[in-house]
Tab-separated table of C-alpha atoms in Angstrom:
chain	number	residue	atom	x	y	z
A	15	MET	CA	57.300	57.473	8.610
A	16	THR	CA	55.372	54.152	9.567
A	17	ASP	CA	53.031	52.416	6.776
A	18	VAL	CA	49.920	51.871	8.398
A	19	ALA	CA	47.355	49.172	6.488
A	20	ILE	CA	43.351	48.813	7.900
A	21	ILE	CA	40.479	46.177	6.965
A	22	LEU	CA	37.405	47.985	7.019
A	23	THR	CA	34.801	44.983	6.502
A	24	PRO	CA	31.252	45.079	6.698
A	25	ILE	CA	30.868	42.287	10.700
A	26	PRO	CA	28.590	43.064	12.598
A	27	ARG	CA	30.503	41.867	15.568
A	28	PRO	CA	34.037	42.853	17.141
A	29	ARG	CA	34.794	39.060	18.228
A	30	PHE	CA	34.290	37.008	15.182
A	31	LEU	CA	36.726	39.505	13.471
A	32	THR	CA	39.503	39.024	16.003
A	33	ALA	CA	38.937	35.605	16.183
A	34	LEU	CA	38.763	35.596	12.176
A	35	CYS	CA	41.898	37.489	11.793
A	36	ALA	CA	43.604	34.916	14.434
A	37	VAL	CA	42.681	32.044	12.462
A	38	ASN	CA	44.461	33.684	9.921
A	39	GLY	CA	47.632	34.282	11.700
A	40	ILE	CA	47.122	38.076	10.623
A	41	ARG	CA	48.156	39.633	13.705
A	42	GLY	CA	47.133	43.173	14.544
A	43	HIS	CA	44.243	44.430	16.322
A	44	VAL	CA	40.841	44.964	15.502
A	45	LEU	CA	39.029	47.852	16.926
A	46	GLU	CA	35.263	48.979	17.987
A	47	THR	CA	34.063	51.809	15.481
A	48	SER	CA	31.230	53.585	14.629
A	49	GLY	CA	31.182	52.653	11.075
A	50	GLY	CA	31.740	49.136	12.801
A	51	PRO	CA	35.032	47.025	13.538
A	52	ILE	CA	37.908	47.452	11.716
A	53	ALA	CA	41.462	45.235	11.448
A	54	VAL	CA	44.301	47.315	12.020
A	55	LEU	CA	47.493	45.143	11.156
A	56	ASP	CA	50.499	44.790	12.605
A	57	ASP	CA	52.455	44.586	9.521
A	58	ALA	CA	51.663	47.011	7.189
A	59	GLN	CA	53.891	44.814	4.340
A	60	PRO	CA	51.874	44.586	0.612
A	61	ALA	CA	52.394	41.240	0.857
A	62	SER	CA	50.867	40.654	4.162
A	63	VAL	CA	48.286	43.192	3.867
A	64	GLU	CA	47.593	40.932	1.120
A	65	LYS	CA	47.516	37.562	2.745
A	66	ALA	CA	45.074	39.319	5.379
A	67	ALA	CA	43.024	40.915	2.771
A	68	ARG	CA	41.995	37.762	0.089
A	69	ALA	CA	41.627	35.970	4.560
A	70	VAL	CA	39.228	38.409	4.831
A	71	SER	CA	36.853	39.004	2.353
A	72	GLY	CA	37.299	34.899	1.103
A	73	PHE	CA	35.409	34.093	4.583
A	74	ILE	CA	32.338	35.860	4.166
A	75	LYS	CA	32.167	35.707	0.053
A	76	GLY	CA	29.259	38.238	-0.345
A	77	PRO	CA	30.054	41.693	1.168
A	78	GLU	CA	32.942	44.229	-0.284
A	79	PHE	CA	35.412	44.899	2.202
A	80	LEU	CA	37.914	47.756	1.762
A	81	VAL	CA	42.209	48.025	2.696
A	82	ALA	CA	43.244	51.125	3.316
A	83	GLU	CA	46.455	51.776	3.253
A	84	SER	CA	49.085	54.927	3.694
A	85	ARG	CA	52.496	54.329	2.548
A	86	GLU	CA	54.653	57.237	2.654
A	87	GLY	CA	52.159	59.675	3.141
A	88	ASN	CA	50.094	58.540	0.079
A	89	VAL	CA	46.093	56.578	1.102
A	90	ARG	CA	45.156	54.131	-1.373
A	91	VAL	CA	41.953	52.337	-0.718
A	92	GLN	CA	41.257	49.118	-2.592
A	93	VAL	CA	38.049	47.109	-2.970
A	94	TRP	CA	38.100	42.895	-1.961
A	95	LYS	CA	36.115	40.669	-2.659
A	96	ALA	CA	35.680	36.409	-2.494
A	97	GLY	CA	39.156	36.416	-1.726
A	98	ALA	CA	40.235	38.789	-4.648
A	99	MET	CA	41.090	42.798	-5.128
A	100	GLU	CA	38.131	44.094	-7.241
A	101	ARG	CA	39.768	47.692	-7.857
A	102	GLU	CA	41.143	50.046	-6.174
A	103	VAL	CA	39.067	53.649	-5.742
A	104	PRO	CA	39.243	57.352	-4.943
A	105	ALA	CA	40.746	58.019	-0.700
A	106	GLY	CA	38.802	60.615	-0.549
A	107	LEU	CA	35.416	59.043	-1.943
A	108	ALA	CA	35.840	55.340	0.343
A	109	LEU	CA	36.689	57.003	2.982
A	110	ALA	CA	34.553	60.076	3.363
A	111	ASP	CA	31.515	58.372	5.663
A	112	SER	CA	34.254	56.314	7.330
A	113	PRO	CA	34.874	56.596	11.608
A	114	GLY	CA	36.759	59.208	11.956
A	115	VAL	CA	39.622	57.343	13.493
A	116	VAL	CA	40.347	55.754	10.478
A	117	THR	CA	41.709	58.903	9.168
A	118	SER	CA	43.416	59.602	11.775
A	119	LEU	CA	45.302	56.308	12.065
A	120	LEU	CA	45.921	56.260	7.588
A	121	THR	CA	46.914	60.478	8.110
A	122	ARG	CA	49.157	60.426	11.226
A	123	ALA	CA	46.852	62.373	13.014
A	124	SER	CA	47.136	59.496	16.054
A	125	THR	CA	49.411	56.730	16.127
A	126	PHE	CA	47.389	53.182	16.969
A	127	SER	CA	48.588	53.760	20.962
A	128	GLU	CA	47.475	56.641	21.482
A	129	ILE	CA	43.437	55.371	20.311
A	130	ALA	CA	44.274	52.199	21.961
A	131	GLU	CA	45.309	54.417	25.526
A	132	THR	CA	41.166	55.936	24.680
A	133	HIS	CA	39.635	53.051	24.327
A	134	GLU	CA	40.616	50.014	25.923
A	135	ASP	CA	37.176	48.708	26.560
A	136	LYS	CA	37.151	49.045	21.983
A	137	VAL	CA	40.360	46.963	21.259
A	138	HIS	CA	40.986	42.905	20.292
A	139	SER	CA	43.917	41.807	19.930
A	140	THR	CA	43.990	38.872	17.303
A	141	HIS	CA	47.265	37.666	19.170
A	142	LEU	CA	45.185	34.384	20.014
A	143	GLY	CA	46.461	30.922	19.962
A	144	ARG	CA	44.353	29.322	17.051
A	145	ILE	CA	42.575	26.675	19.321
A	146	LYS	CA	41.123	29.532	21.329
A	147	ALA	CA	40.738	32.006	18.102
A	148	TYR	CA	38.546	28.341	16.348
A	149	ARG	CA	36.468	28.308	19.258
A	150	GLU	CA	35.661	31.667	19.488
A	151	LEU	CA	35.143	31.412	15.665
A	152	ILE	CA	32.713	29.194	16.074
A	153	LYS	CA	31.186	30.844	18.779
A	154	GLU	CA	31.007	33.918	17.481
A	155	ALA	CA	29.322	32.680	14.202
A	156	ASN	CA	26.774	31.168	16.068
A	157	ALA	CA	25.879	34.081	18.278
A	158	LEU	CA	25.605	35.869	14.280
A	159	ARG	CA	22.879	33.609	12.811
A	160	LYS	CA	20.730	34.272	15.683
A	161	ASP	CA	21.427	37.687	15.345
A	162	ILE	CA	20.166	37.564	11.658
A	163	GLY	CA	18.059	35.208	11.869
A	164	ALA	CA	19.492	32.442	10.239
């Protein structure tokens, strides 16, 4: 069985999340979902997941991020904020309103490859060069500021 790790974010722009992950060396894919973009990590080892959660939630200090992991059939969900894990929450309650793709990945009803095949236009790889990722992050941050009227 392969472990799965997903970061659910309040970030409204998938390319922003893609660039943020790439700048921080987080390998994986960002998937656009009905509930907003999620990051599906290539490396689901606990230390790698913690590093990714710390980097992503630490960049935007206000909102909460969810980290969902499936290991040996057990799903656990943590709430991260400002670069730190705040608490663990019951997976069923935390994921009740999440997009179906999250549940499919965590329960292994579907693999990421299967989902990516049917949603090619919704998948963004974080495998970018750092300079390209940094430029994209600046561009997306400016667009995000325009979107919120800041």
